[in-house]
mmCIF file of C-alpha atoms in Angstrom:
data_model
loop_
_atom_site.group_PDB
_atom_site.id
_atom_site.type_symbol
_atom_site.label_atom_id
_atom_site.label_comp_id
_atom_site.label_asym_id
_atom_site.label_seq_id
_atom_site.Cartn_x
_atom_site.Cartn_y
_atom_site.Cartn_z
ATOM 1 C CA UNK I 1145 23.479 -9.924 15.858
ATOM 2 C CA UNK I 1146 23.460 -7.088 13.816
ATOM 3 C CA UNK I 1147 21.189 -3.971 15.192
ATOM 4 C CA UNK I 1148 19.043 -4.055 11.526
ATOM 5 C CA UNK I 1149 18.118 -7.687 13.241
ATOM 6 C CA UNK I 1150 17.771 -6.407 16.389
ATOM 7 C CA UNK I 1151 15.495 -4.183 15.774
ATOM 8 C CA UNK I 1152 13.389 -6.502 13.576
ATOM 9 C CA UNK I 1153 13.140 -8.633 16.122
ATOM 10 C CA UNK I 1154 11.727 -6.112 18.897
ATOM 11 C CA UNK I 1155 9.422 -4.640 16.701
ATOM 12 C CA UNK I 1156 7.863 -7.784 15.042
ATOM 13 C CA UNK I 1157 7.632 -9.284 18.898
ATOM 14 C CA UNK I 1158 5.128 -6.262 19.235
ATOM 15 C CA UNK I 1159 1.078 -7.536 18.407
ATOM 16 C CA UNK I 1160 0.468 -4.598 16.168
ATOM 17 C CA UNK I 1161 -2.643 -6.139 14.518
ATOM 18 C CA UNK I 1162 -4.585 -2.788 12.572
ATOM 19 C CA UNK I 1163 -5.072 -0.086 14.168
ATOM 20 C CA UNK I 1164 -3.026 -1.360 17.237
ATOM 21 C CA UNK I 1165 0.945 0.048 17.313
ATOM 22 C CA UNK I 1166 1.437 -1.607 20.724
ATOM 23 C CA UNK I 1167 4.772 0.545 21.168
ATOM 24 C CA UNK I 1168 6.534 0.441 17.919
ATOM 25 C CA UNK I 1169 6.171 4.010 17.206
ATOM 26 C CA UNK I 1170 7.428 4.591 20.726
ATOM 27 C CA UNK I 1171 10.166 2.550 19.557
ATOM 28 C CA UNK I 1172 11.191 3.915 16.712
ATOM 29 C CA UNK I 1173 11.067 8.061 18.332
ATOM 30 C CA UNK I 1174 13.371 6.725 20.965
ATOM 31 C CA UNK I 1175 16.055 5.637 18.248
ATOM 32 C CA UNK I 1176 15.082 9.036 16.062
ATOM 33 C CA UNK I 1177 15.234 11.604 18.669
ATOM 34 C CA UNK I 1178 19.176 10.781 20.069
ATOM 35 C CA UNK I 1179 19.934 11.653 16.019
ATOM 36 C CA UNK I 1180 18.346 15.549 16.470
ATOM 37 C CA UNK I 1181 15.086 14.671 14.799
ATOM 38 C CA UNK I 1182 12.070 16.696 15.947
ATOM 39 C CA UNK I 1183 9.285 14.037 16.818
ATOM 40 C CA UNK I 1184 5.686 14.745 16.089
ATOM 41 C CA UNK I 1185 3.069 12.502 17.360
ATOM 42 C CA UNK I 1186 -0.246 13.000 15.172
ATOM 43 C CA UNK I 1187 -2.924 10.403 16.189
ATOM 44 C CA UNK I 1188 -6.577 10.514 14.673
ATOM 45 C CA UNK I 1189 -9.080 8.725 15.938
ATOM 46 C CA UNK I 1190 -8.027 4.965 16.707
ATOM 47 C CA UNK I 1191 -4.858 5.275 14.720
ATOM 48 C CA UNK I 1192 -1.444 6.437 16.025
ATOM 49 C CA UNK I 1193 1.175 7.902 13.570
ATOM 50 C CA UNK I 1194 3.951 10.055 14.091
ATOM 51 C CA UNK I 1195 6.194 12.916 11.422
ATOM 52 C CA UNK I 1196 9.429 12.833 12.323
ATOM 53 C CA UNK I 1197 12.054 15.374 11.073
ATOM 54 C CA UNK I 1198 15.797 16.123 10.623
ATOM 55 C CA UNK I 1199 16.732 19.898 9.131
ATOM 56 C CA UNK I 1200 15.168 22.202 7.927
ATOM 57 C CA UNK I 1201 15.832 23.040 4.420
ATOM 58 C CA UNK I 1202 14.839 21.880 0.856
ATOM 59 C CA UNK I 1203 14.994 19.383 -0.689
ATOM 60 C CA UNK I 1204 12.974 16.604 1.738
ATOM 61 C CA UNK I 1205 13.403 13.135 1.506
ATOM 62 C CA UNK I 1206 11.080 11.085 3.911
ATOM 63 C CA UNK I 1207 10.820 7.633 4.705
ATOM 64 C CA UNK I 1208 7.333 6.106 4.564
ATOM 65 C CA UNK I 1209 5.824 2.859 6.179
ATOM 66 C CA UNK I 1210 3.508 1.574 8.637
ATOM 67 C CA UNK I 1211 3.951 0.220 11.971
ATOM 68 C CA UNK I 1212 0.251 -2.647 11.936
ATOM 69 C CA UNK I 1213 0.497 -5.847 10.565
ATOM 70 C CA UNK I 1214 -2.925 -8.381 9.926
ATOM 71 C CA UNK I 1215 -3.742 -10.637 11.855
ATOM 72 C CA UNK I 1216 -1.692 -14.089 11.647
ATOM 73 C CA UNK I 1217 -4.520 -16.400 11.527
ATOM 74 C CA UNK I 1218 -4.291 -19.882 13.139
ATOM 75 C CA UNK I 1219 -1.505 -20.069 15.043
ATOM 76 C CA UNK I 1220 -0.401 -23.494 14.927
ATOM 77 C CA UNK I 1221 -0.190 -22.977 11.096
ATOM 78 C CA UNK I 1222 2.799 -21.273 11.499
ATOM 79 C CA UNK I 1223 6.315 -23.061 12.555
ATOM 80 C CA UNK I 1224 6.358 -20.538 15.539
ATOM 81 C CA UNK I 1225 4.286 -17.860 17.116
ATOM 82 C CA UNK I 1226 3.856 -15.364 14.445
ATOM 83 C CA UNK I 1227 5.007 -13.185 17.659
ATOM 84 C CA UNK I 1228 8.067 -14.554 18.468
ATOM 85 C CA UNK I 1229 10.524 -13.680 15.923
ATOM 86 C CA UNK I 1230 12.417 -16.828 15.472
ATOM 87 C CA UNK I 1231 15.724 -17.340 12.821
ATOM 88 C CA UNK I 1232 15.458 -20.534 11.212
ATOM 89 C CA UNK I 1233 18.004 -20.929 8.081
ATOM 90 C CA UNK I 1234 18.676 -17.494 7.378
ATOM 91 C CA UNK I 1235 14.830 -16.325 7.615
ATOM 92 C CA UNK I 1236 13.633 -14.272 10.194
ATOM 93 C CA UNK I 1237 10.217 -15.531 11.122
ATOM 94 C CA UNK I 1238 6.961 -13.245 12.300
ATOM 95 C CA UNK I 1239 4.400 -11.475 11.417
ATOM 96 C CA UNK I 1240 5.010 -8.281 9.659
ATOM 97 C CA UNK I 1241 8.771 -9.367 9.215
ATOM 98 C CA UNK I 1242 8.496 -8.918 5.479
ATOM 99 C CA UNK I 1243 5.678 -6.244 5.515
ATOM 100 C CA UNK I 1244 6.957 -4.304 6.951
ATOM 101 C CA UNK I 1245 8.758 -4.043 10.652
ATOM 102 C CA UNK I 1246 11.881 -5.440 8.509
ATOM 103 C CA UNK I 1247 11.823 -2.350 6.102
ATOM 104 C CA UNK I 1248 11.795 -0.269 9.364
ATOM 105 C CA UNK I 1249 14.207 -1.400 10.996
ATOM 106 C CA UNK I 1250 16.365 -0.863 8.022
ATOM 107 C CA UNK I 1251 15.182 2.515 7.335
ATOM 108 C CA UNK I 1252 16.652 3.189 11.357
ATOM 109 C CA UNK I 1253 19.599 1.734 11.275
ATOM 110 C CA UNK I 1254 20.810 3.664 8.192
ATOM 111 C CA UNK I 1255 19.521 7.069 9.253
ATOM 112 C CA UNK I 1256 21.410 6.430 12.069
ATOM 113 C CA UNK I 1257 24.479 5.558 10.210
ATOM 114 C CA UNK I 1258 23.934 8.286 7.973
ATOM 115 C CA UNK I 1259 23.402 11.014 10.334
ATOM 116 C CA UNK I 1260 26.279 10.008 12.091
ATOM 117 C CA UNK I 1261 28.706 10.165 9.194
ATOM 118 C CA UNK I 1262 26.925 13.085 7.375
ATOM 119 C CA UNK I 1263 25.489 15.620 10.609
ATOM 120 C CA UNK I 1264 25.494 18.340 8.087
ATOM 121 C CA UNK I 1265 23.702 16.814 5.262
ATOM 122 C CA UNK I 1266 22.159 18.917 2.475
ATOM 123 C CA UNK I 1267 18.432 19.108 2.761
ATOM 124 C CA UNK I 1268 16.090 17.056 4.982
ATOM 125 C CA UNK I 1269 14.971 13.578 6.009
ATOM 126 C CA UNK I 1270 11.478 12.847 7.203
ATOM 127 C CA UNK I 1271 9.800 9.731 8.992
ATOM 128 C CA UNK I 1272 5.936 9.285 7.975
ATOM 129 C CA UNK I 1273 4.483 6.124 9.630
ATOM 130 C CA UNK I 1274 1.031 5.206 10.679
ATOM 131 C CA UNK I 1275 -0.781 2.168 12.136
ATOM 132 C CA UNK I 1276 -3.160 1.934 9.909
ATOM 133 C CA UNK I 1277 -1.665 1.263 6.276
ATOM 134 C CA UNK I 1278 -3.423 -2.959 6.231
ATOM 135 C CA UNK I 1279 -6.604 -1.365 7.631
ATOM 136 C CA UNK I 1280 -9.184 0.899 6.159
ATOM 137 C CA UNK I 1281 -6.460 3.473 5.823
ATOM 138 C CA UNK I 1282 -8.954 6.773 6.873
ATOM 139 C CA UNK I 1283 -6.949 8.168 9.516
ATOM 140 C CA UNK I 1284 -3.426 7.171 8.703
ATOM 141 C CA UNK I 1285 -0.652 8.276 6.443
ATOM 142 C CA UNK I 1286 -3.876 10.379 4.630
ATOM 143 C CA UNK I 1287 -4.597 12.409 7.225
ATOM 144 C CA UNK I 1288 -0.735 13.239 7.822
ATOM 145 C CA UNK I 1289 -0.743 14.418 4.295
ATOM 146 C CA UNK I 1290 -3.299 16.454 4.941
ATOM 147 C CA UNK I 1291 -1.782 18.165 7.950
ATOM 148 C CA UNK I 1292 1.644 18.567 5.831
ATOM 149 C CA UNK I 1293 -0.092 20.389 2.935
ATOM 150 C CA UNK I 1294 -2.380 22.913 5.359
ATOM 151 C CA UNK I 1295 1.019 24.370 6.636
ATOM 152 C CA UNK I 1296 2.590 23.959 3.177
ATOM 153 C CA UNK I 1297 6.060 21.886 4.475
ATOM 154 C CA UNK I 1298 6.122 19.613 0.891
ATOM 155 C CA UNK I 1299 7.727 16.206 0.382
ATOM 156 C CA UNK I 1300 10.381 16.117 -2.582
ATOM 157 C CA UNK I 1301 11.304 12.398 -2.243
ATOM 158 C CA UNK I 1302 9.287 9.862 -1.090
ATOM 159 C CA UNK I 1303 11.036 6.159 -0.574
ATOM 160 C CA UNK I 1304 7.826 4.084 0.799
ATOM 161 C CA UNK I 1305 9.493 0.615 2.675
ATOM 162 C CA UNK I 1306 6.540 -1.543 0.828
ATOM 163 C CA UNK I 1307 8.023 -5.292 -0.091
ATOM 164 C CA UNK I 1308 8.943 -4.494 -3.432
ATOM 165 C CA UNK I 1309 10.912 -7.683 -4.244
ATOM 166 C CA UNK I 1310 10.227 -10.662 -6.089
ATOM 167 C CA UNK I 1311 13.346 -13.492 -6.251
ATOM 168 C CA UNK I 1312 16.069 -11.785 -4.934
ATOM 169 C CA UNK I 1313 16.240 -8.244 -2.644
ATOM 170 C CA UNK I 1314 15.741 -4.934 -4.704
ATOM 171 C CA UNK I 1315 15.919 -6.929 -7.974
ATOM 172 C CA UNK I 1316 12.234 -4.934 -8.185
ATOM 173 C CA UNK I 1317 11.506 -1.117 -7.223
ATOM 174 C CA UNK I 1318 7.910 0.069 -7.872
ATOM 175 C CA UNK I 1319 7.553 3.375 -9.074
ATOM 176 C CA UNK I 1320 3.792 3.808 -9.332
ATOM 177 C CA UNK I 1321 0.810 1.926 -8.281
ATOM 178 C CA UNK I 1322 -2.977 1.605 -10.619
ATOM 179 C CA UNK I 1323 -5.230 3.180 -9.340
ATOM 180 C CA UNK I 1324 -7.947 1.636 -6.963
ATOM 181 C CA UNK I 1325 -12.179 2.140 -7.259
ATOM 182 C CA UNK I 1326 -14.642 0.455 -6.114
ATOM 183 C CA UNK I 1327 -18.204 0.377 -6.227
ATOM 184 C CA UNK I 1328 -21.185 -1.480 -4.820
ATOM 185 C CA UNK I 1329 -24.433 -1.795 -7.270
ATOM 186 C CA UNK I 1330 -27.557 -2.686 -6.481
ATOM 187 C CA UNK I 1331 -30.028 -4.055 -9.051
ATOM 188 C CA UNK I 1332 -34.146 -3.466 -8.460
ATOM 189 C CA UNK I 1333 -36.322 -5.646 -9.092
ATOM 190 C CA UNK I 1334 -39.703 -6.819 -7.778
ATOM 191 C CA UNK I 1335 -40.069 -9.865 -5.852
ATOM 192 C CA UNK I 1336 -42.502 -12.726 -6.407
ATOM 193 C CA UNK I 1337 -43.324 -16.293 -6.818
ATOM 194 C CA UNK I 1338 -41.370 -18.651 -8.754
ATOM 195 C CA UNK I 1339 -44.495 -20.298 -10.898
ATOM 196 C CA UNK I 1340 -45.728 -16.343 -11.376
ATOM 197 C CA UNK I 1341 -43.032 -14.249 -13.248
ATOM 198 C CA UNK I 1342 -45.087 -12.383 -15.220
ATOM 199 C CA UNK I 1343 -46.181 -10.605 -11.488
ATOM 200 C CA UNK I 1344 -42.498 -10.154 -10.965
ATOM 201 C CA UNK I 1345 -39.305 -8.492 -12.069
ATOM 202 C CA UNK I 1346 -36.177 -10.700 -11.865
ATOM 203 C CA UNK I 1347 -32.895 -8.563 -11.231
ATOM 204 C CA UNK I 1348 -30.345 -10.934 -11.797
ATOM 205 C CA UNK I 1349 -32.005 -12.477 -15.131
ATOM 206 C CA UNK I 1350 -32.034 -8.294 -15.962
ATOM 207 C CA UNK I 1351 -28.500 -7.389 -14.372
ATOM 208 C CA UNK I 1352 -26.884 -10.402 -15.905
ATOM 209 C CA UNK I 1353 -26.171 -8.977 -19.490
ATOM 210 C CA UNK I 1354 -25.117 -5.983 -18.509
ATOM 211 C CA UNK I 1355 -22.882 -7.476 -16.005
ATOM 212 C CA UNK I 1356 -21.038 -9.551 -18.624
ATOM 213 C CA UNK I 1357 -20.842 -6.446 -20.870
ATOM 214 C CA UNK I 1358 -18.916 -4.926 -18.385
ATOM 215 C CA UNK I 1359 -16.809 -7.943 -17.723
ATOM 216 C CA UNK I 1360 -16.174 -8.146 -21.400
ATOM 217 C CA UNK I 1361 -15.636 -4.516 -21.778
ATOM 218 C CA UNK I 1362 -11.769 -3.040 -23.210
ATOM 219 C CA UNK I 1363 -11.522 0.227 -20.824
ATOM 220 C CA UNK I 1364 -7.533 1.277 -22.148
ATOM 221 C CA UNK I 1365 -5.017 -0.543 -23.549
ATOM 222 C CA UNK I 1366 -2.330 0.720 -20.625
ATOM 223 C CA UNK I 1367 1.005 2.102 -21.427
ATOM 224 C CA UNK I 1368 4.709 1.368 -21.282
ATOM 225 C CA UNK I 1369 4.227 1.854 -17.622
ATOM 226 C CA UNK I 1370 0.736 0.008 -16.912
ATOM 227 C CA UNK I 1371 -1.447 -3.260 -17.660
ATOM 228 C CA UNK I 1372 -4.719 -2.487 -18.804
ATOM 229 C CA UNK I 1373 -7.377 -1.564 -16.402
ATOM 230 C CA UNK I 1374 -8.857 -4.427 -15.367
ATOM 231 C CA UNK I 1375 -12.610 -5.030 -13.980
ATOM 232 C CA UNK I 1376 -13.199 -7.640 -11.366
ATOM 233 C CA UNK I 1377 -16.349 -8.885 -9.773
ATOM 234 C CA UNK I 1378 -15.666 -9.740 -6.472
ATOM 235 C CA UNK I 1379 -19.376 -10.031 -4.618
ATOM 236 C CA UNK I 1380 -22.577 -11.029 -5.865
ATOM 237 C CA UNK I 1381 -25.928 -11.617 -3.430
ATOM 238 C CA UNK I 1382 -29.515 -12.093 -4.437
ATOM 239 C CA UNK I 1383 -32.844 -13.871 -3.063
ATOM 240 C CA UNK I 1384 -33.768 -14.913 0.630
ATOM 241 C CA UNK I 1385 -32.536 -18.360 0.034
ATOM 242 C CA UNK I 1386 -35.766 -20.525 -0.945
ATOM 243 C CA UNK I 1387 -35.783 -21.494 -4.266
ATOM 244 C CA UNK I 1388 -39.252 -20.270 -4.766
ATOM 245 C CA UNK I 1389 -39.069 -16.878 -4.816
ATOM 246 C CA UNK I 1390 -37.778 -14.428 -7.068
ATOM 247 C CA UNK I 1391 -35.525 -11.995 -5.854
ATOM 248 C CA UNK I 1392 -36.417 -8.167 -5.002
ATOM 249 C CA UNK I 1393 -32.573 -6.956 -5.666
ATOM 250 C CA UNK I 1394 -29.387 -7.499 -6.750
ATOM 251 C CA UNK I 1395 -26.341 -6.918 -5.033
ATOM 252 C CA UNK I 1396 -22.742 -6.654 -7.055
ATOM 253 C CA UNK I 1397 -19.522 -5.203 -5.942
ATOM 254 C CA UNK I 1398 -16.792 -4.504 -8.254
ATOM 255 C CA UNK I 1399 -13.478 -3.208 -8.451
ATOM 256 C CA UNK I 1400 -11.510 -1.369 -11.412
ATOM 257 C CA UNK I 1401 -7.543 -1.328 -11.104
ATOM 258 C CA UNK I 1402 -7.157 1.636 -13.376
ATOM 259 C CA UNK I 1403 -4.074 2.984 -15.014
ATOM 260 C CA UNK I 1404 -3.676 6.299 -16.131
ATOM 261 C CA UNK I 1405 -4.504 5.821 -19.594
ATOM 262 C CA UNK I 1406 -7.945 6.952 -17.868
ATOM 263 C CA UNK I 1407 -9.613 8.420 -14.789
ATOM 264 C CA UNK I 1408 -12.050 7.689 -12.131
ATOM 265 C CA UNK I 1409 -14.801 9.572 -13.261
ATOM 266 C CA UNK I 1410 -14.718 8.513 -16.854
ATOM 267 C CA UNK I 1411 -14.872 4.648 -15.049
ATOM 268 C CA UNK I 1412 -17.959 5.947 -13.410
ATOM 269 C CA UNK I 1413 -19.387 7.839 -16.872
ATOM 270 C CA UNK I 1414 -18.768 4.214 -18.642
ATOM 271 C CA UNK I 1415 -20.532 2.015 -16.693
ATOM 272 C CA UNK I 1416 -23.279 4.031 -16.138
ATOM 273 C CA UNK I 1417 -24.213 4.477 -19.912
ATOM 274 C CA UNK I 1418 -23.590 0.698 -19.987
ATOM 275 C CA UNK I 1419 -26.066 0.273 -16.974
ATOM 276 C CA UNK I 1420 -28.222 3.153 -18.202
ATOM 277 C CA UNK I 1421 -28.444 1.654 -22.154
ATOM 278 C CA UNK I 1422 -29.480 -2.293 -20.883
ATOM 279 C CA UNK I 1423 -32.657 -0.973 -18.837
ATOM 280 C CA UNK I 1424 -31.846 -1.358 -15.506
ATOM 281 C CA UNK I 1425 -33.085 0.168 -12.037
ATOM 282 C CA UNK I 1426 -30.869 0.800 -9.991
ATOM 283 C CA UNK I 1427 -28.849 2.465 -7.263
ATOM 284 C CA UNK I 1428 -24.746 2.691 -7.464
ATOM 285 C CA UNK I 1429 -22.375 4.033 -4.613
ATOM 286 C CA UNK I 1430 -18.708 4.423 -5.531
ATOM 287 C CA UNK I 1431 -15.341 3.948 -3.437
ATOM 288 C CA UNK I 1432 -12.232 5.414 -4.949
ATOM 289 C CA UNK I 1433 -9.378 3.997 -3.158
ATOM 290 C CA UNK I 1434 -6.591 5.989 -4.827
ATOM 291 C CA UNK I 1435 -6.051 6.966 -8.255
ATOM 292 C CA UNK I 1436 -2.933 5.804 -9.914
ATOM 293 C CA UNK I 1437 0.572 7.081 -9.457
ATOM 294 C CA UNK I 1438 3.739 7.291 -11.574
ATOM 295 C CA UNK I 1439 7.609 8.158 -10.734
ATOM 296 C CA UNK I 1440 8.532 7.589 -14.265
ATOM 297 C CA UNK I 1441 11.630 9.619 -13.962
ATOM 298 C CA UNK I 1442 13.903 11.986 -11.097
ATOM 299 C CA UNK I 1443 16.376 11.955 -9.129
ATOM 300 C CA UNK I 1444 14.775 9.793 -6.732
ATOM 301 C CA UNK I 1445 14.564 7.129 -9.126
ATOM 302 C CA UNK I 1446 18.269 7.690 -10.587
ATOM 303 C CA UNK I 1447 19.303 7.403 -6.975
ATOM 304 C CA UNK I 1448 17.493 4.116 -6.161
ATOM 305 C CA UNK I 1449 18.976 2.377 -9.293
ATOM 306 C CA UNK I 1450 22.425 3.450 -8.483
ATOM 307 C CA UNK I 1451 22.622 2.751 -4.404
ATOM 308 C CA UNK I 1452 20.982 -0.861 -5.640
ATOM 309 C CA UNK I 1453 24.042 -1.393 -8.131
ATOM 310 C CA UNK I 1454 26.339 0.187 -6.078
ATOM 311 C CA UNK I 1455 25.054 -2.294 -2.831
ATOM 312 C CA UNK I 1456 23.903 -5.282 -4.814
ATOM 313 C CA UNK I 1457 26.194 -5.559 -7.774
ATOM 314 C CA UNK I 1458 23.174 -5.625 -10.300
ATOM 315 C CA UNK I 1459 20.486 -3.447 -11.791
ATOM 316 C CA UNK I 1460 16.445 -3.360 -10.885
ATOM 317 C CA UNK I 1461 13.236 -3.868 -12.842
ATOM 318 C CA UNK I 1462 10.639 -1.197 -12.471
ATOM 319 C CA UNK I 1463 7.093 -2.107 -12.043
ATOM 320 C CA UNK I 1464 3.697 -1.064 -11.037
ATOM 321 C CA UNK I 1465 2.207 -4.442 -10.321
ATOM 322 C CA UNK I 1466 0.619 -5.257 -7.285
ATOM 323 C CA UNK I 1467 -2.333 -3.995 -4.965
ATOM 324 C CA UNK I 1468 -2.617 0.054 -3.761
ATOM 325 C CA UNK I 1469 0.583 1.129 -0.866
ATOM 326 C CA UNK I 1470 -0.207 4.463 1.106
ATOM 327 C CA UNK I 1471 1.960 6.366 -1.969
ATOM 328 C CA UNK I 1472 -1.010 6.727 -3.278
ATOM 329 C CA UNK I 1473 -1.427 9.361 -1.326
ATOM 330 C CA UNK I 1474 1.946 11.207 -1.029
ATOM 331 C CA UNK I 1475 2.048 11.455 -4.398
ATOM 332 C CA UNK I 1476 -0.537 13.794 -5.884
ATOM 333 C CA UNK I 1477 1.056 16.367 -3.536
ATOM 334 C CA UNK I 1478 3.679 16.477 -6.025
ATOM 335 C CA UNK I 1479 6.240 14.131 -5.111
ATOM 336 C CA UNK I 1480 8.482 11.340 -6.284
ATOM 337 C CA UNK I 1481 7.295 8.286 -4.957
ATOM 338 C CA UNK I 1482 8.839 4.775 -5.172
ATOM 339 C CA UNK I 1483 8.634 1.516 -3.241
ATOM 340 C CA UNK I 1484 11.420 -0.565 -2.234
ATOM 341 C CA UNK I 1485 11.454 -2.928 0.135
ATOM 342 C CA UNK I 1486 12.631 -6.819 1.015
ATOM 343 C CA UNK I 1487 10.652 -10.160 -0.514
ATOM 344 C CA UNK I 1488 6.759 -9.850 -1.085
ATOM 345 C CA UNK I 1489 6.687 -13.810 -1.493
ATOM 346 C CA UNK I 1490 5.147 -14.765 2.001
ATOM 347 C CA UNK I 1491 3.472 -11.528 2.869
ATOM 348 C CA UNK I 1492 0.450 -11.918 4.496
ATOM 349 C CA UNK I 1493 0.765 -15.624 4.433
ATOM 350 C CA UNK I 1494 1.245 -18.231 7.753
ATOM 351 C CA UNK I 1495 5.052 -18.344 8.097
ATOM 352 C CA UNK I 1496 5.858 -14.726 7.014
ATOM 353 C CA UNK I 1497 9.613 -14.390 6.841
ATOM 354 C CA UNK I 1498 12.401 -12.135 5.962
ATOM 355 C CA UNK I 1499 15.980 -13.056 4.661
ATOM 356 C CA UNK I 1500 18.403 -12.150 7.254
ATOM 357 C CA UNK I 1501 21.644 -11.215 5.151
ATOM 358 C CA UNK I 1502 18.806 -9.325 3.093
ATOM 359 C CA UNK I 1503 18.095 -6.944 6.117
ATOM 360 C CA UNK I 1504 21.750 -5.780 6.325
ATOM 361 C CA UNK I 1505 21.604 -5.051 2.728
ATOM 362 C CA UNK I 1506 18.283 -2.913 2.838
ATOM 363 C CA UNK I 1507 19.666 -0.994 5.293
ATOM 364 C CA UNK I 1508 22.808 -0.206 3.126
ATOM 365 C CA UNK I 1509 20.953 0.546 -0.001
ATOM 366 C CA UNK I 1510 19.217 2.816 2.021
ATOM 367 C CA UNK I 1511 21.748 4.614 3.525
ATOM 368 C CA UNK I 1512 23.616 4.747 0.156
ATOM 369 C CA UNK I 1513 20.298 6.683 -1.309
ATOM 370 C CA UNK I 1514 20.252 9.448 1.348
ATOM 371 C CA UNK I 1515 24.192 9.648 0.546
ATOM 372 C CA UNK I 1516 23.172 10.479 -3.735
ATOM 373 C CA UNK I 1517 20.732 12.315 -2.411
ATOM 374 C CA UNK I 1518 21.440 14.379 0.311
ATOM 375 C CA UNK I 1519 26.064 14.722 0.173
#
């Protein structure tokens, strides 16, 4: 058994349902600190995370990811406890064996390789992880950031251990994510009787064409790089539930994924005038997530493309499909950000599984990116 599997395996067989770490942190220090890294523990609130570092100079490549996993739902759904890391035709099964204890494990096994061939590397490598990357992400890999830029120590390359892949390992990187913003309306009205209108104010027969304005509403085109920015309605509550009485408000929450063809507040500016020009009362409380990133070029990328031919024997896609990763928050302090990482196809799901031979291969892909990067 390799140690990439090894470790896999001890870290998935760890409960670390958000914010819980349950020791893999602890884990991953005591594999880190034999290699000369200095450890840094920075916990905030309920959420443990740790910055882990190796040299001191310029330029600084760090390793990203997140140590929780969500919960596996029913149990006896899945072919075996989501828990117990079991191999079963290649796959390694578990919970967070995909997204994204695999990626770590990988991530450990070649710094350790690398270090070990390469003590005198150019430069720096970094370990950001958190516990709290699936959850409501307030105290996690944000709050590092935030420590990292008050004593000015900057990330140059960012390699974020996300499952990036689609039908075959590192046939996909992403190098930028749309932006995320939500926002939770609620529609006045005044409430009555059903067989007296006229003494009422209905806020869903008001909100309703405004609402499909909005739904039917162009807000960019995208780029070479992103979709369009999509709207989606994803919750929608009125009335006490009798069918007799009008309701007294509306309640709709929405979500933009926004590429940066446009910004937050310009979202906000839109759908207000749209809001503003049908009539409506109302109050409106917005949630921005992240705003969208891009690693369009660098040597970062250049590097990733290369170690993936050189490992793989074929080229990647880039893309910036998917949901919001904790890069969204490395990169507006200025640096190149991608995602690469094993299989997204069962992430989340009952039966979460990683290829095996694809583990050994992460880790090499890795470890041939700090070697462009860093010899």
């Amino acid at each position: 058994m390799s140690e990439t599997l090894k470790l896999a395996r001890d870290l998935i067989s760890r409960p670390s349902v958000t914010p819980e770490d349950e020791g893999c942190q602890a884990l991953m220090m005591d594999r880190l600190e034999p290699l000369g890294f200095t450890l840094e523990p920075l916990n905030f609130g309920d959420t443990q995370n740790f910055w882990a570092r190796h040299g001191d100079r310029a330029p600084l490549f760090c390793f990203a990811g997140h140590t929780d996993v969500v919960p596996p739902g029913p149990e006896e759904a899945w072919y075996s406890p989501p828990f117990e890391p079991t191999i079963r035709d290649g796959l390694l099964y578990g919970r967070g064996a995909a997204d994204m204890k695999g990626s770590l494990a990988a991530m450990i096994t070649a710094t350790e390789a690398f270090v070990g061939k390469y003590p005198d590397h150019k430069g720096s490598i970094a370990y950001l992880i958190t516990s709290d990357e699936e959850g409501p992400a307030t105290n996690g890999t944000v709050k590092v950031i935030e420590t990292l830029e008050a004593r000015n120590e900057k990330i140059d390359w960012c390699l974020v251990g996300e499952p990036s892949s689609t039908d075959r390992l590192a046939d996909v990187v992403k190098n930028g994510r749309r932006g995320s913003h939500g926002c939770r309306l609620v529609v006045k009205g005044v409430q009555g009787h059903v067989a007296y209108p006229h003494l009422a104010r209905n806020p869903v027969h008001k909100a309703l064409p405004a609402l499909a304005e909005l739904a039917a509403t162009e807000w960019d085109q995208g780029n070479d790089f992103f979709p369009p920015t999509t709207f989606q309605i994803s919750n929608i509550h009125a009335g006490t539930g009798a069918n007799n009485v009008i309701p007294g408000e509306l309640e709709v929450v929405f979500n933009f994924r926004f590429s940066t063809e446009t910004t937050h507040e310009e979202l906000e500016q839109r759908v207000e005038a749209i809001l503003d020009r049908h009539g409506l009362d109302y109050d409106i409380e917005w949630t921005l997530s992240g705003p969208p990133f891009l690693t369009a070029e660098g040597a970062l990328l250049d590097a990733a493309q290369q170690a993936i031919q050189d490992v793989m024997g074929y080229s990647t896609e880039l893309s910036t499909s998917g949901g919001t990763s904790d890069g969204r928050f490395i990169a507006p302090t200025g640096a190149q950000v991608l995602e690469l990482g094993p299989l997204n196809a069962t992430i989340h799901k009952v039966n979460e599984c990683v290829g095996v031979d694809d583990l050994e291969n992460l880790s090499k892909i890795y470890f041939r990116l700090m070697e462009l990067l860093l010899t």
